[in-house]
Coordinates of C-alpha atoms and ligand atoms in Angstrom, one line a residue:
X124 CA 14.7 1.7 -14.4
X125 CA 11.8 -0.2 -14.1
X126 CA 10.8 -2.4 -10.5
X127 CA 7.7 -4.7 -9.9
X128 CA 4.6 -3.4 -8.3
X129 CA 2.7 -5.6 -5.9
X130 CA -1.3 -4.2 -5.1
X131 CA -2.3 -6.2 -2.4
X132 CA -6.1 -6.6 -3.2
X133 CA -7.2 -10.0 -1.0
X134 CA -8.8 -9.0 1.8
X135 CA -12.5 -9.2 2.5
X136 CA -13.7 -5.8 3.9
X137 CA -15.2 -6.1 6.6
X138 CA -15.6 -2.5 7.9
X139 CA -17.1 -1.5 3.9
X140 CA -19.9 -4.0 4.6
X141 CA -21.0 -4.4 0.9
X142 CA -21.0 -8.0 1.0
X143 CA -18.0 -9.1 -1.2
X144 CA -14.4 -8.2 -1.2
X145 CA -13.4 -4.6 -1.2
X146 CA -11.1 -4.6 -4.3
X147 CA -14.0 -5.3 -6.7
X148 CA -16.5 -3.3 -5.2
X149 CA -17.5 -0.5 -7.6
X150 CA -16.3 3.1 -7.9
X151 CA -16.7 5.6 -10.7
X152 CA -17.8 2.8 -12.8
X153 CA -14.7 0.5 -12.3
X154 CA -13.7 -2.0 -9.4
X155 CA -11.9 -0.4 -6.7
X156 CA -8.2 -2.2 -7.3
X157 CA -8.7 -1.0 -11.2
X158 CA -7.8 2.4 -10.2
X159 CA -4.5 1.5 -8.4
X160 CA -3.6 -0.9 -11.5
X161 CA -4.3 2.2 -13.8
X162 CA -2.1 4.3 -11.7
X163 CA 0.8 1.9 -11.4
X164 CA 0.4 1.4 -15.3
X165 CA 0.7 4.9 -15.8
X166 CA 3.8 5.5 -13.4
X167 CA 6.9 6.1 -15.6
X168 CA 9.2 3.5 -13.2
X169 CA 7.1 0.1 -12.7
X170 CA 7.5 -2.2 -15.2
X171 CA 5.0 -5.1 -13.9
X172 CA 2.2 -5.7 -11.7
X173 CA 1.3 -8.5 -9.5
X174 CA -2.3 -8.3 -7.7
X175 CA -3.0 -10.3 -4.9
X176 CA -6.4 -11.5 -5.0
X177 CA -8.8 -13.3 -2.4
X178 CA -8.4 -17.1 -3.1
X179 CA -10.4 -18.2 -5.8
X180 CA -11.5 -15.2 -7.4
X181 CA -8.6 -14.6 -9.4
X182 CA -10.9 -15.1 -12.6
X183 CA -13.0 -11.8 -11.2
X184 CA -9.7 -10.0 -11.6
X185 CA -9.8 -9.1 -15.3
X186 CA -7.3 -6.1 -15.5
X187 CA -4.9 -6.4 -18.3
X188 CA -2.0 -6.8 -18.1
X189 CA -1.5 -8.0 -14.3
X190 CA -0.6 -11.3 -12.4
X191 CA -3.0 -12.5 -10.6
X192 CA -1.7 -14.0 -6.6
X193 CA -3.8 -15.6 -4.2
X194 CA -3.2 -13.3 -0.6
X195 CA -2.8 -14.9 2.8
X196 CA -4.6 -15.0 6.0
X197 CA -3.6 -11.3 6.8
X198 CA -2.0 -8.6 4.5
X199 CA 1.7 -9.3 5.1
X200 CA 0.7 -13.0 4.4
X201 CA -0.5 -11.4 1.2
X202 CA 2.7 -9.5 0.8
X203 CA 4.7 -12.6 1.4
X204 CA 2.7 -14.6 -1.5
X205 CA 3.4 -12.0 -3.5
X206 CA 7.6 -11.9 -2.9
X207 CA 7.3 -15.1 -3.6
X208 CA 5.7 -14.9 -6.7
X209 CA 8.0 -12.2 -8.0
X210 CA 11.2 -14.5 -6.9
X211 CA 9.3 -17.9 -8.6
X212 CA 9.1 -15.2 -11.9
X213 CA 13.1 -14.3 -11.2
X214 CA 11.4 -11.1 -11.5
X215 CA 13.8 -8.9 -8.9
X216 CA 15.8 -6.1 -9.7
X217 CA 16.4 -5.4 -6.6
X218 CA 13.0 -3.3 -5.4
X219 CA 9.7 -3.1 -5.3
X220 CA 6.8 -1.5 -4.3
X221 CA 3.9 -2.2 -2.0
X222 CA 0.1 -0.8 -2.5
X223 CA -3.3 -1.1 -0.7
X224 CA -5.9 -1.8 -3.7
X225 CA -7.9 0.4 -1.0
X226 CA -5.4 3.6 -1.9
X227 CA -7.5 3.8 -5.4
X228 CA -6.2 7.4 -5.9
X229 CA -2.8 7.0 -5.6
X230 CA -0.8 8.9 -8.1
X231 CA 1.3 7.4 -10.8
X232 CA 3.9 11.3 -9.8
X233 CA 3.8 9.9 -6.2
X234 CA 5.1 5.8 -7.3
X235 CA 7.6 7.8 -9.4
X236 CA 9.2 9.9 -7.0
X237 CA 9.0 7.2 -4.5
X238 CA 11.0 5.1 -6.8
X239 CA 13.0 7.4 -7.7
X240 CA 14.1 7.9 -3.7
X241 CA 14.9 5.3 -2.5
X242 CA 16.6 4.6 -5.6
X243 CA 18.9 7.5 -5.1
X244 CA 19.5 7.0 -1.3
X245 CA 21.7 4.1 -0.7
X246 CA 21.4 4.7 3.3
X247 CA 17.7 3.7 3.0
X248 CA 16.3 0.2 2.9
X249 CA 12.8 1.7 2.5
X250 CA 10.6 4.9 1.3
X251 CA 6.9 5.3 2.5
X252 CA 4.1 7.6 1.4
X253 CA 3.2 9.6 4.5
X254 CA 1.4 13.2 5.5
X255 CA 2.1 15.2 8.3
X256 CA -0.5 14.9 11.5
X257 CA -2.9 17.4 11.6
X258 CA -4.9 16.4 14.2
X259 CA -3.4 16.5 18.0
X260 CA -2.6 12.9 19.3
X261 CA -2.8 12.0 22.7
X262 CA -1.5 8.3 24.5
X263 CA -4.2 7.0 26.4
X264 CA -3.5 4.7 29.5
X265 CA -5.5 1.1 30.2
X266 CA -8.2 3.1 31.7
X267 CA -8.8 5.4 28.8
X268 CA -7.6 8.8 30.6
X269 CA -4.8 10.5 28.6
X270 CA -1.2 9.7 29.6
X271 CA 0.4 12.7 27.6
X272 CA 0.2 14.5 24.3
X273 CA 2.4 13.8 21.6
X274 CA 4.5 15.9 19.7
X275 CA 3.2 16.3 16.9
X276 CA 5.9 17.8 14.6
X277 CA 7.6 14.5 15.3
X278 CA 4.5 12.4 14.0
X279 CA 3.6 11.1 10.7
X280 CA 0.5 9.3 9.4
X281 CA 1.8 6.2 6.6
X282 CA -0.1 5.2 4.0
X283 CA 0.9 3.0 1.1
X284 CA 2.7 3.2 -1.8
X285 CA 5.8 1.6 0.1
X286 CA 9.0 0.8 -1.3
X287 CA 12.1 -1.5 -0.5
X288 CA 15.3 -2.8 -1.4
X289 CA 13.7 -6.3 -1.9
X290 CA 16.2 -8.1 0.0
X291 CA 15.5 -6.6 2.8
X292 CA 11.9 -7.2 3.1
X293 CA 12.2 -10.3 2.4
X294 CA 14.6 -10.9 5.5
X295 CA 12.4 -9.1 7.4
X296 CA 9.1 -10.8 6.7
X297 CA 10.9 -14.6 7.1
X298 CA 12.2 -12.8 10.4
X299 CA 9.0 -11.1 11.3
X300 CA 5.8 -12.1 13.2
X301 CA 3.6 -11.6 10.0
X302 CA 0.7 -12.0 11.8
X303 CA 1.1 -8.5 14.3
X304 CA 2.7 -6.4 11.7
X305 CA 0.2 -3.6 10.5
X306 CA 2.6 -2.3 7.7
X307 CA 5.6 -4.0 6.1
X308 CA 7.5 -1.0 6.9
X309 CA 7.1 -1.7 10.7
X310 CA 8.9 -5.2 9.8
X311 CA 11.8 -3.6 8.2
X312 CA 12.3 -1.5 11.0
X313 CA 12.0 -4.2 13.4
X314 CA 15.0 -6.1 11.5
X315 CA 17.0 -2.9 11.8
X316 CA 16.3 -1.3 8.4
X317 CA 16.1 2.7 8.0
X318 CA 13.0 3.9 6.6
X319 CA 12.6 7.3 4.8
X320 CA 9.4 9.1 4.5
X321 CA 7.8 10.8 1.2
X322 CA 5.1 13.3 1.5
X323 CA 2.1 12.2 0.1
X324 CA -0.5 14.4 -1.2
X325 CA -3.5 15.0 0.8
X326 CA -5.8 13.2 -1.9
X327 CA -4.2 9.1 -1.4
X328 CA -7.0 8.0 1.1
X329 CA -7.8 4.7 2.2
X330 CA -11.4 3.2 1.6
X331 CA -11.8 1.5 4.8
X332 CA -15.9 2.2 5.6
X333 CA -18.7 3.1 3.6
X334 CA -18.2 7.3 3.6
X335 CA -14.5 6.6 2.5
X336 CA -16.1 5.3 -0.9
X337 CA -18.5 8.2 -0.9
X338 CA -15.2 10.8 -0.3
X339 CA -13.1 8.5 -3.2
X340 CA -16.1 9.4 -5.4
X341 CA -16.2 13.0 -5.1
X342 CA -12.5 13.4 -5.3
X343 CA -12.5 11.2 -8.2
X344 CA -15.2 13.5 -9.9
X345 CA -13.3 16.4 -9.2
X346 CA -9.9 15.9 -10.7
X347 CA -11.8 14.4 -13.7
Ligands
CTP222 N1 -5.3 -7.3 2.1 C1 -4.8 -8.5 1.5 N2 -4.8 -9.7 2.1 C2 -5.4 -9.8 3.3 C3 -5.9 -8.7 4.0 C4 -5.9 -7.4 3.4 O1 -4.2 -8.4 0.4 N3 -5.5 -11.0 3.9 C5 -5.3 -6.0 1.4 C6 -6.7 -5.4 1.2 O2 -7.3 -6.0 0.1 C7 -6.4 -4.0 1.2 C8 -5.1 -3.8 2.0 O3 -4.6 -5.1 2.2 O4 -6.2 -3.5 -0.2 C9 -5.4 -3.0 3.3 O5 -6.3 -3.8 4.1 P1 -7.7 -3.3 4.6 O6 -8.0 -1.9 4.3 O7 -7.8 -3.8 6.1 O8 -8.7 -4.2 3.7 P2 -9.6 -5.4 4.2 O9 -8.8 -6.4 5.0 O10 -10.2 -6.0 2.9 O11 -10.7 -4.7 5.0 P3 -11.3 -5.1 6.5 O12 -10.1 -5.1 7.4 O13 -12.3 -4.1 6.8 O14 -11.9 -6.5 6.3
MG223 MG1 -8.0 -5.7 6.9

């Protein structure tokens, strides 16, 4: 079984600060989004890769092997240009899977058994990397003083990859107020779809600000 990957690569980031779009910035010699590609290339269950790519700059994007998408205004826009893509290429066998370019250590073990569930669960519409909470999380009111505390065996943190019966996401991202969404999950949930969660390894971080490329570097170096 293979399925489509789609590594959504377009936005501009901001919070890194280093002046161009996050994706190509570099890390352990390669651009950031190269290390998700590699993954996904390695992973036994994808069988192609669509990047979506800041408008314009789909020349910097020099990868082999991968189709190049220009993103949207926000990363579910991105998302959306990419399901179209994959429909325009009739390129649907029925799933696919979502990745943040800024998740460069993703494991190609982690797409694989995330395929592999949601493959063999057919009361789930989606599967999505996430890690148990270790730090205690409290609701805050308007005025900043705490509310409550949550329970925290009853709280996950999500992280990308993501996959979904494609049907699905599509329905819920024509149905969805793309704009507001933070993850494509929350869409699917939103149209009524049941989402499962795999653990994730501890590892998958997210570059978001400068220290996170510094921590991607060291891990990097470390499982070299
Ligand atoms: N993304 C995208 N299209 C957008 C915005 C984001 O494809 N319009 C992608 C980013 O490239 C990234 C992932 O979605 O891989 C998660 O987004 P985030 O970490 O917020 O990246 P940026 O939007 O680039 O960063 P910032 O919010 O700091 O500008
Ligand atoms: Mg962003």
């Amino acid at each position: 079984m293979g399925v489509p990957a789609l590594i959504v690569a377009a936005g501009s980031g901001q919070r890194l600060g280093a002046g161009g779009p996050k994706a190509l910035v570099e890390l352990g010699g390669r651009p950031l989004y190269a290390w998700s590609v590699d993954a996904f290339r390695r992973a036994d269950h994808i069988d192609r890769i669509y990047v979506t790519v800041p408008p314009g700059l789909a020349d910097r994007f020099t990868e082999a092997g991968i189709v190049t998408v220009d993103g949207g205004e926000t990363r579910s826009h991105s998302v959306a240009n990419g399901l179209a893509a994959i429909a325009d290429a009739d390129d649907d066998p029925g799933m696919i899977v979502v990745h943040d370019a800024a998740r460069p250590l993703v494991s190609p073990a982690l797409i694989d058994a995330a395929v592999i569930g949601l493959d063999s669960d057919p009361e789930l519409h989606a599967l999505i990397a996430g890690s148990p909470m270790t730090d205690t999380v409290k609701r805050l009111g308007g005025d900043g003083v705490v509310i409550e505390t949550l329970d925290r065996s009853e709280l996950v943190s999500v992280q990308t990859p993501q996959v979904f019966r494609t049907e699905i996401l599509r329905r819920a991202m024509d149905a969805g107020d793309l704009a507001a969404a933070t993850d494509d999950a929350s869409l699917v949930e939103l149209a009524g779809g049941s989402v499962g969660v795999i653990e994730s390894p501890s590892g998958n971080i997210k570059v978001t600000v400068p220290g996170d490329l510094d921590l991607a570097a060291l891990l990097l170096e470390r499982d070299r």
